Tab-separated table of C-alpha atoms in Angstrom:
chain	number	residue	atom	x	y	z
W	181	MET	CA	180.476	44.428	-39.571
W	182	ASN	CA	177.936	41.849	-38.417
W	183	ARG	CA	177.155	41.567	-34.731
W	184	THR	CA	177.000	38.228	-33.052
W	185	ILE	CA	174.738	37.641	-30.082
W	186	ALA	CA	175.520	35.083	-27.425
W	187	ARG	CA	173.424	34.367	-24.332
W	188	VAL	CA	175.252	34.181	-21.025
W	189	GLY	CA	172.989	33.543	-18.032
W	190	PRO	CA	170.133	36.048	-17.982
W	191	LEU	CA	171.853	38.668	-20.117
W	192	VAL	CA	172.985	39.116	-23.697
W	193	VAL	CA	176.589	39.743	-24.617
W	194	LEU	CA	176.921	41.769	-27.803
W	195	GLY	CA	180.120	41.554	-29.775
W	196	SER	CA	181.379	42.768	-33.158
W	197	VAL	CA	182.947	40.499	-35.722
W	198	TRP	CA	184.445	41.641	-39.007
W	199	VAL	CA	183.250	39.664	-42.008
W	200	SER	CA	185.429	39.696	-45.093
W	201	GLY	CA	184.023	42.058	-47.693
W	202	ALA	CA	181.326	43.378	-45.352
W	203	THR	CA	180.526	47.076	-45.205
W	204	PRO	CA	181.053	48.568	-41.725
W	205	VAL	CA	177.927	49.900	-40.070
W	206	ALA	CA	177.539	52.682	-37.528
W	207	PRO	CA	179.347	52.075	-34.225
W	208	GLU	CA	177.299	50.122	-31.740
W	209	ARG	CA	175.201	52.406	-29.556
W	210	LYS	CA	175.317	52.022	-25.807
W	211	PHE	CA	173.106	53.687	-23.246
W	212	ASP	CA	174.384	53.855	-19.700
W	213	GLY	CA	177.100	51.468	-20.882
W	214	THR	CA	174.709	48.864	-22.274
W	215	ALA	CA	173.444	48.104	-25.785
W	216	PRO	CA	169.703	48.511	-26.481
W	217	LEU	CA	169.085	44.817	-27.138
W	218	GLN	CA	170.607	43.961	-23.795
W	219	TRP	CA	168.307	46.447	-22.090
W	220	SER	CA	165.370	44.685	-23.747
W	221	VAL	CA	166.598	41.365	-22.396
W	222	ARG	CA	167.051	42.789	-18.910
W	223	LEU	CA	163.484	44.096	-18.760
W	224	ALA	CA	162.050	40.952	-20.349
W	225	ASP	CA	163.835	38.641	-17.950
W	226	SER	CA	162.924	40.804	-14.967
W	227	GLU	CA	159.248	40.909	-15.905
W	228	ILE	CA	159.052	37.168	-16.509
W	229	ALA	CA	160.531	36.604	-13.059
W	230	ARG	CA	158.090	39.066	-11.479
W	231	ARG	CA	154.993	37.751	-13.242
W	232	GLY	CA	155.619	34.026	-12.851
W	233	ASP	CA	152.421	32.277	-13.930
W	234	SER	CA	150.106	35.154	-12.989
W	235	LEU	CA	149.087	35.704	-16.634
W	236	VAL	CA	148.171	32.042	-17.114
W	237	TRP	CA	144.528	30.960	-17.152
W	238	LYS	CA	143.516	28.722	-14.265
W	239	PRO	CA	140.032	27.692	-13.100
W	240	GLY	CA	138.955	30.339	-10.629
W	241	GLY	CA	142.083	32.407	-11.282
W	242	LYS	CA	142.370	36.130	-11.887
W	243	ALA	CA	144.191	36.124	-15.233
W	244	LYS	CA	142.203	37.573	-18.156
W	245	TRP	CA	142.345	37.499	-21.943
W	246	ASP	CA	143.909	40.900	-21.914
W	247	TYR	CA	145.437	43.349	-24.374
W	248	THR	CA	148.367	44.087	-22.055
W	249	ALA	CA	149.339	40.414	-21.904
W	250	GLY	CA	149.056	40.343	-25.689
W	251	LEU	CA	151.418	43.288	-26.012
W	252	PHE	CA	153.992	41.853	-23.593
W	253	THR	CA	153.997	38.359	-25.075
W	254	LEU	CA	154.283	39.725	-28.607
W	255	SER	CA	157.321	41.751	-27.523
W	256	LEU	CA	158.841	38.556	-26.077
W	257	LEU	CA	158.367	36.680	-29.344
W	258	LYS	CA	159.948	39.531	-31.295
W	259	LEU	CA	162.843	39.540	-28.838
W	260	ASP	CA	163.200	35.776	-29.221
W	261	ALA	CA	163.678	36.328	-32.955
W	262	GLN	CA	166.767	38.370	-32.068
W	263	VAL	CA	168.308	36.412	-29.174
W	264	HIS	CA	166.715	32.952	-29.456
W	265	ASP	CA	165.661	32.228	-25.894
W	266	PRO	CA	163.072	29.415	-25.580
W	267	ARG	CA	161.867	30.860	-22.270
W	268	TYR	CA	160.211	33.712	-24.147
W	269	VAL	CA	158.230	31.355	-26.366
W	270	ARG	CA	157.230	29.198	-23.387
W	271	PHE	CA	156.007	32.231	-21.486
W	272	ALA	CA	153.915	33.381	-24.470
W	273	GLU	CA	152.470	29.897	-24.914
W	274	MET	CA	151.497	29.757	-21.249
W	275	ALA	CA	150.118	33.287	-20.992
W	276	ILE	CA	148.104	33.288	-24.224
W	277	GLY	CA	147.857	29.600	-25.078
W	278	SER	CA	146.351	28.713	-21.697
W	279	PHE	CA	143.187	30.601	-22.669
W	280	ILE	CA	142.682	28.786	-25.966
W	281	ALA	CA	140.798	25.478	-26.037
W	282	PRO	CA	141.484	22.818	-28.702
W	283	ASP	CA	138.513	24.042	-30.754
W	284	GLY	CA	139.848	27.608	-30.710
W	285	THR	CA	137.371	29.043	-28.240
W	286	ILE	CA	138.877	31.550	-25.817
W	287	ARG	CA	138.177	31.368	-22.101
W	288	GLY	CA	136.600	34.589	-20.851
W	289	TYR	CA	136.199	36.096	-24.311
W	290	LYS	CA	132.717	37.399	-25.178
W	291	VAL	CA	132.229	38.418	-28.781
W	292	ASP	CA	129.056	40.369	-28.003
W	293	GLU	CA	131.097	42.866	-25.956
W	294	TYR	CA	132.743	43.913	-29.247
W	295	GLN	CA	135.869	45.156	-27.512
W	296	LEU	CA	138.698	46.032	-29.872
W	297	ASP	CA	141.003	45.494	-26.877
W	298	ALA	CA	140.152	41.787	-27.022
W	299	ILE	CA	141.612	41.538	-30.527
W	300	ASN	CA	145.139	42.432	-29.447
W	301	PRO	CA	146.189	39.038	-27.982
W	302	GLY	CA	145.299	37.611	-31.380
W	303	LYS	CA	148.626	38.955	-32.650
W	304	THR	CA	150.422	36.565	-30.298
W	305	ALA	CA	148.081	33.769	-31.386
W	306	LEU	CA	149.041	34.393	-35.023
W	307	ALA	CA	152.735	34.454	-34.134
W	308	LEU	CA	152.462	31.204	-32.180
W	309	TRP	CA	150.538	29.550	-35.014
W	310	GLN	CA	153.335	30.431	-37.420
W	311	MET	CA	155.916	29.038	-35.001
W	312	THR	CA	154.098	25.859	-33.929
W	313	ARG	CA	151.352	25.214	-36.530
W	314	ASP	CA	149.122	24.314	-33.582
W	315	ALA	CA	145.652	24.551	-35.140
W	316	ARG	CA	144.001	26.003	-32.054
W	317	TYR	CA	145.934	29.263	-32.484
W	318	ARG	CA	144.641	29.672	-36.018
W	319	LYS	CA	141.111	28.855	-34.879
W	320	ALA	CA	141.311	31.458	-32.097
W	321	ALA	CA	142.555	34.052	-34.575
W	322	ALA	CA	139.673	33.186	-36.901
W	323	LEU	CA	137.250	33.745	-34.027
W	324	LEU	CA	138.704	37.197	-33.407
W	325	ARG	CA	138.629	37.995	-37.115
W	326	LYS	CA	134.954	37.031	-37.112
W	327	GLN	CA	134.314	39.719	-34.484
W	328	LEU	CA	135.584	42.397	-36.863
W	329	ARG	CA	133.034	41.329	-39.481
W	330	THR	CA	130.173	42.366	-37.201
W	331	GLN	CA	131.916	45.058	-35.120
W	332	PRO	CA	129.538	48.031	-34.730
W	333	ARG	CA	130.578	51.000	-36.859
W	334	THR	CA	130.060	54.719	-37.132
W	335	ALA	CA	128.052	56.037	-40.052
W	336	ASP	CA	131.249	56.504	-42.088
W	337	GLY	CA	132.504	52.984	-41.344
W	338	GLY	CA	134.764	53.369	-38.321
W	339	PHE	CA	134.881	50.614	-35.697
W	340	TRP	CA	133.316	51.499	-32.358
W	341	HIS	CA	135.924	51.085	-29.656
W	342	LYS	CA	133.565	48.871	-27.639
W	343	GLN	CA	129.886	48.009	-27.610
W	344	ARG	CA	129.537	49.955	-24.352
W	345	TYR	CA	131.213	52.988	-25.945
W	346	PRO	CA	128.737	53.538	-28.801
W	347	ASN	CA	129.596	55.783	-31.741
W	348	GLN	CA	133.138	56.340	-30.451
W	349	MET	CA	136.511	55.832	-32.109
W	350	TRP	CA	139.576	55.847	-29.823
W	351	LEU	CA	143.214	56.001	-30.905
W	352	ASP	CA	143.845	52.959	-28.695
W	353	GLY	CA	141.595	50.798	-30.842
W	354	LEU	CA	143.729	51.245	-33.941
W	355	TYR	CA	146.658	49.459	-32.291
W	356	MET	CA	144.434	46.747	-30.849
W	357	SER	CA	142.821	45.744	-34.122
W	358	SER	CA	144.479	47.099	-37.267
W	359	PRO	CA	147.839	45.223	-37.309
W	360	PHE	CA	146.004	41.974	-36.474
W	361	TYR	CA	143.452	42.630	-39.231
W	362	ALA	CA	146.198	43.274	-41.796
W	363	GLU	CA	148.346	40.315	-40.729
W	364	TYR	CA	145.356	37.959	-40.868
W	365	ALA	CA	144.654	39.204	-44.395
W	366	GLN	CA	148.260	38.582	-45.418
W	367	LEU	CA	148.509	35.104	-43.891
W	368	PHE	CA	145.237	33.758	-45.187
W	369	ASN	CA	144.993	35.474	-48.569
W	370	ALA	CA	142.003	37.550	-47.663
W	371	SER	CA	140.179	39.817	-50.058
W	372	PRO	CA	141.980	43.048	-51.015
W	373	THR	CA	139.009	44.848	-49.547
W	374	ASP	CA	140.280	43.859	-46.093
W	375	TYR	CA	143.320	46.063	-46.638
W	376	ASP	CA	140.988	48.815	-47.816
W	377	ASP	CA	139.063	48.500	-44.560
W	378	VAL	CA	142.227	48.612	-42.443
W	379	ALA	CA	143.281	51.768	-44.271
W	380	LYS	CA	139.810	53.232	-43.771
W	381	GLN	CA	140.081	52.878	-39.988
W	382	ILE	CA	143.419	54.715	-40.029
W	383	ARG	CA	142.046	57.402	-42.330
W	384	LEU	CA	138.928	58.028	-40.252
W	385	VAL	CA	140.824	58.383	-36.987
W	386	ASP	CA	143.191	60.781	-38.700
W	387	ALA	CA	140.312	62.793	-40.131
W	388	HIS	CA	138.373	62.984	-36.887
W	389	THR	CA	141.104	63.415	-34.251
W	390	TYR	CA	144.025	65.285	-35.878
W	391	ASP	CA	144.635	68.843	-34.725
W	392	PRO	CA	146.660	70.809	-37.317
W	393	ALA	CA	147.468	73.579	-34.834
W	394	THR	CA	149.573	71.253	-32.665
W	395	GLY	CA	150.281	68.370	-35.036
W	396	LEU	CA	148.848	65.979	-32.430
W	397	PHE	CA	145.819	63.683	-32.213
W	398	TYR	CA	143.031	63.862	-29.656
W	399	HIS	CA	142.421	60.713	-27.604
W	400	ALA	CA	138.986	59.972	-29.066
W	401	TRP	CA	136.055	61.148	-31.149
W	402	ASP	CA	132.318	60.831	-30.518
W	403	GLU	CA	130.279	60.718	-33.712
W	404	LYS	CA	127.153	62.042	-31.962
W	405	HIS	CA	129.006	64.839	-30.109
W	406	ASP	CA	126.938	64.084	-27.005
W	407	GLN	CA	129.386	62.373	-24.637
W	408	SER	CA	130.230	64.423	-21.546
W	409	TRP	CA	133.887	64.523	-22.631
W	410	ALA	CA	133.207	65.485	-26.255
W	411	ASN	CA	133.587	68.932	-27.776
W	412	PRO	CA	130.017	69.839	-28.846
W	413	ALA	CA	131.255	71.252	-32.154
W	414	THR	CA	133.839	68.629	-33.198
W	415	GLY	CA	133.125	65.529	-31.100
W	416	THR	CA	136.766	65.218	-30.023
W	417	SER	CA	138.014	64.832	-26.492
W	418	SER	CA	139.817	67.850	-25.098
W	419	ASN	CA	143.455	66.817	-24.575
W	420	PHE	CA	146.394	65.021	-26.153
W	421	TRP	CA	147.099	62.012	-23.944
W	422	GLY	CA	150.590	60.651	-24.591
W	423	ARG	CA	149.797	56.942	-24.588
W	424	ALA	CA	146.798	57.342	-26.888
W	425	VAL	CA	149.032	58.962	-29.501
W	426	GLY	CA	151.581	56.220	-28.793
W	427	TRP	CA	149.032	53.515	-29.568
W	428	TYR	CA	148.275	55.178	-32.894
W	429	ALA	CA	151.985	55.546	-33.710
W	430	MET	CA	152.608	51.837	-33.077
W	431	ALA	CA	149.532	50.921	-35.106
W	432	LEU	CA	150.874	52.777	-38.132
W	433	VAL	CA	154.357	51.237	-38.164
W	434	ASP	CA	153.071	47.750	-37.357
W	435	VAL	CA	150.290	47.673	-39.915
W	436	LEU	CA	152.780	48.471	-42.670
W	437	ASP	CA	154.544	45.159	-41.941
W	438	TYR	CA	151.624	43.390	-43.595
W	439	PHE	CA	150.402	45.811	-46.260
W	440	PRO	CA	151.225	44.875	-49.862
W	441	THR	CA	153.931	47.174	-51.192
W	442	ASN	CA	151.765	48.020	-54.202
W	443	HIS	CA	148.552	48.705	-52.296
W	444	PRO	CA	147.276	52.171	-53.239
W	445	THR	CA	146.690	53.209	-49.608
W	446	ARG	CA	150.204	52.370	-48.408
W	447	PRO	CA	151.606	55.848	-49.247
W	448	GLU	CA	148.695	57.403	-47.365
W	449	ILE	CA	149.499	55.403	-44.214
W	450	ILE	CA	153.166	56.373	-44.454
W	451	ALA	CA	152.173	60.033	-44.873
W	452	THR	CA	150.046	59.800	-41.720
W	453	LEU	CA	153.011	58.341	-39.841
W	454	GLN	CA	155.224	61.166	-41.083
W	455	LYS	CA	152.672	63.734	-39.942
W	456	LEU	CA	152.417	62.095	-36.522
W	457	ALA	CA	156.200	61.865	-36.132
W	458	LYS	CA	156.623	65.558	-36.883
W	459	GLY	CA	154.094	66.486	-34.206
W	460	VAL	CA	155.428	64.096	-31.587
W	461	VAL	CA	159.043	65.247	-31.876
W	462	LYS	CA	157.870	68.842	-31.571
W	463	TYR	CA	156.760	68.091	-27.994
W	464	GLN	CA	159.759	66.026	-26.876
W	465	ASP	CA	161.130	67.431	-23.629
W	466	PRO	CA	164.430	69.080	-24.615
W	467	LYS	CA	166.117	68.332	-21.307
W	468	SER	CA	165.264	64.670	-20.681
W	469	GLY	CA	164.279	63.514	-24.174
W	470	LEU	CA	161.046	62.104	-22.739
W	471	TRP	CA	157.384	62.938	-23.340
W	472	TYR	CA	154.792	64.198	-20.888
W	473	GLN	CA	151.576	62.505	-19.814
W	474	VAL	CA	149.658	65.369	-21.460
W	475	LEU	CA	151.860	66.024	-24.440
W	476	ASP	CA	151.482	69.719	-25.145
W	477	GLN	CA	151.346	71.065	-21.599
W	478	GLY	CA	154.973	70.565	-20.677
W	479	GLU	CA	155.787	71.505	-17.130
W	480	ARG	CA	152.261	72.489	-16.103
W	481	LYS	CA	151.823	71.636	-12.431
W	482	GLY	CA	150.999	67.954	-11.956
W	483	ASN	CA	152.125	66.874	-15.405
W	484	TYR	CA	154.932	64.322	-15.493
W	485	LEU	CA	157.338	62.588	-17.854
W	486	GLU	CA	155.627	59.297	-18.665
W	487	ALA	CA	157.248	55.953	-19.511
W	488	THR	CA	154.673	54.127	-21.640
W	489	ALA	CA	154.197	56.924	-24.185
W	490	SER	CA	157.937	57.635	-24.300
W	491	SER	CA	158.686	53.962	-25.016
W	492	MET	CA	155.978	53.796	-27.678
W	493	PHE	CA	157.283	56.889	-29.463
W	494	VAL	CA	160.890	55.672	-29.460
W	495	TYR	CA	159.762	52.311	-30.839
W	496	ALA	CA	157.553	53.773	-33.562
W	497	LEU	CA	160.053	56.421	-34.646
W	498	ALA	CA	162.976	53.972	-34.704
W	499	LYS	CA	161.000	51.399	-36.659
W	500	GLY	CA	159.890	54.119	-39.042
W	501	VAL	CA	163.514	55.034	-39.741
W	502	ASN	CA	164.644	51.409	-40.010
W	503	HIS	CA	162.001	50.706	-42.662
W	504	GLY	CA	162.583	53.917	-44.582
W	505	TYR	CA	159.235	55.519	-43.725
W	506	LEU	CA	160.993	58.341	-41.855
W	507	PRO	CA	164.291	60.057	-42.695
W	508	ARG	CA	167.462	59.542	-40.683
W	509	ASP	CA	167.033	63.093	-39.433
W	510	TYR	CA	164.950	61.550	-36.638
W	511	VAL	CA	167.845	59.471	-35.264
W	512	PRO	CA	169.100	62.121	-32.783
W	513	ALA	CA	165.591	62.528	-31.315
W	514	ILE	CA	165.194	58.744	-31.089
W	515	GLU	CA	168.551	58.323	-29.345
W	516	LYS	CA	167.743	61.168	-26.986
W	517	GLY	CA	164.388	59.607	-26.147
W	518	TYR	CA	165.823	56.155	-25.556
W	519	ARG	CA	168.648	57.540	-23.438
W	520	GLY	CA	166.090	59.484	-21.434
W	521	ILE	CA	164.134	56.327	-20.643
W	522	VAL	CA	167.216	54.318	-19.671
W	523	GLU	CA	168.804	57.028	-17.547
W	524	ASN	CA	165.665	58.446	-15.905
W	525	LEU	CA	163.010	55.747	-15.798
W	526	VAL	CA	164.771	52.356	-15.739
W	527	LYS	CA	165.866	51.429	-12.229
W	528	ASP	CA	168.035	48.637	-10.856
W	529	ASP	CA	165.999	46.853	-8.178
W	530	GLY	CA	169.200	45.633	-6.561
W	531	ASN	CA	168.192	41.964	-6.704
W	532	GLY	CA	169.113	41.166	-10.275
W	533	LYS	CA	165.927	42.698	-11.659
W	534	TRP	CA	165.216	45.955	-13.464
W	535	SER	CA	162.089	48.098	-13.409
W	536	LEU	CA	160.415	50.679	-15.623
W	537	THR	CA	159.020	53.510	-13.522
W	538	GLN	CA	156.535	56.369	-14.039
W	539	CYS	CA	153.951	54.432	-16.032
W	540	CYS	CA	150.397	55.772	-16.191
W	541	ALA	CA	148.325	52.832	-14.970
W	542	VAL	CA	145.238	53.477	-17.084
W	543	ALA	CA	143.196	56.276	-18.612
W	544	GLY	CA	139.934	56.318	-20.492
W	545	LEU	CA	136.861	58.367	-21.260
W	546	GLY	CA	133.389	58.148	-19.806
W	547	GLY	CA	132.304	56.849	-16.434
W	548	SER	CA	134.498	57.145	-13.366
W	549	SER	CA	138.008	56.085	-12.449
W	550	SER	CA	138.947	53.855	-9.520
W	551	ASN	CA	139.329	56.945	-7.329
W	552	GLY	CA	135.857	58.142	-8.234
W	553	ARG	CA	136.943	60.934	-10.532
W	554	ALA	CA	134.951	61.522	-13.729
W	555	ARG	CA	136.880	60.358	-16.800
W	556	ASP	CA	136.136	63.605	-18.589
W	557	GLY	CA	139.279	63.946	-20.706
W	558	SER	CA	140.465	67.018	-18.804
W	559	PHE	CA	144.084	67.736	-17.925
W	560	ASP	CA	143.248	67.238	-14.252
W	561	TYR	CA	141.740	63.843	-15.015
W	562	TYR	CA	144.765	62.530	-16.937
W	563	ILE	CA	147.202	63.497	-14.193
W	564	SER	CA	144.934	62.014	-11.491
W	565	GLU	CA	145.236	58.389	-12.612
W	566	PRO	CA	147.723	56.239	-10.640
W	567	VAL	CA	151.390	56.214	-11.639
W	568	VAL	CA	152.877	52.733	-11.302
W	569	THR	CA	156.013	50.718	-11.984
W	570	ASN	CA	156.387	47.903	-14.532
W	571	ASP	CA	153.081	48.296	-16.308
W	572	LEU	CA	153.067	45.955	-19.300
W	573	LYS	CA	151.883	48.831	-21.490
W	574	GLY	CA	155.345	50.271	-20.927
W	575	VAL	CA	157.517	47.179	-20.564
W	576	GLY	CA	156.345	45.717	-23.897
W	577	PRO	CA	157.052	48.862	-25.937
W	578	PHE	CA	160.391	49.333	-24.136
W	579	ILE	CA	161.444	45.827	-25.227
W	580	LEU	CA	160.347	46.600	-28.786
W	581	ALA	CA	162.134	49.960	-28.698
W	582	GLY	CA	165.435	48.298	-27.784
W	583	ILE	CA	165.124	45.911	-30.731
W	584	GLU	CA	164.638	48.814	-33.147
W	585	VAL	CA	167.182	51.210	-31.634
W	586	GLN	CA	169.777	48.410	-31.870
W	587	GLN	CA	169.298	48.412	-35.644
W	588	LEU	CA	169.249	52.174	-36.273
W	589	PRO	CA	171.487	53.557	-38.986
W	590	GLY	CA	173.654	56.572	-38.298
W	591	ALA	CA	172.165	60.040	-38.526
W	592	ARG	CA	172.599	61.935	-41.796
């Protein structure tokens, strides 16, 4: 049974058509009466309407070359591949393309800051180059790839998260850089050692941040063990922040899209994903299907069920099942998680738009937050950051989650 997709106004109508000789697939899933792909379209269309041209570079404007815009626009291009809406491509071209000059230089980008976050919009640049063959996108991607050649590293070869965060590896940085690094290698026939280096980054973060007692990963690791947030004995931060683990989960499933099937480190990456999935599902809230801001501290006072991490986990787990990296045994947990997001966190604005609520605005380590609190990695710190609606770090993964949940096989 193949499903046809037809666009009607701002929504997607999903129908089922029997094809002679075709093998029936699992019945179409609906959540609150609506198929996952349609939920992705609803959030995408709503966010485009809300954002307008605010992500577009203009002289004197506030828009930045930003990892969140990279995540959102990449989710739009992946959604376009499913529903074929030219508005999604136009939005990505405006939001990311507006920063890129004809010679490939990127407005506002400073290589000497060595921010892995700045690599993330390069994924959209690569996607747009493949769609348009506009040379400036390839040149911009080459500029970002050049950064990785001189990115400062720990003694064992791990990328520093940023120049201003010396000797530190953060889970976030794996999502920002590794899938781009691997895709660039695939597209431009890079040396096999590039894949080795991508795998090394994944391996080092696993080695330095994994906690076997919980099955979870600490937010970051300080090689020197001297940061105020670092455990003096291990160098790790002190808590399991949901979105940090979500970034790592998405990095693992996305990087495998570009790894050669015969590369010797591919099984290792899949094994890391399997280990992460086992730990994440262990801490899924049994009532709502969602995940907490601080993963292992459940209903501790102040903790809350958080949208960005929940969306990231549903996306990564569903993609893992769809590609055969994870068994179908995970399907019930994935469905429960997705249903939890739709029924608890997605709200009808009443004006034709939909919103994703309960998103942690930001969290980091070192220095102070906007409210003056030390970013010390404590439980109290993580729950003190603002909780907002429609953060792109949640909307993008929610769109991606709908694409993958739509394609899930039935449970075993």
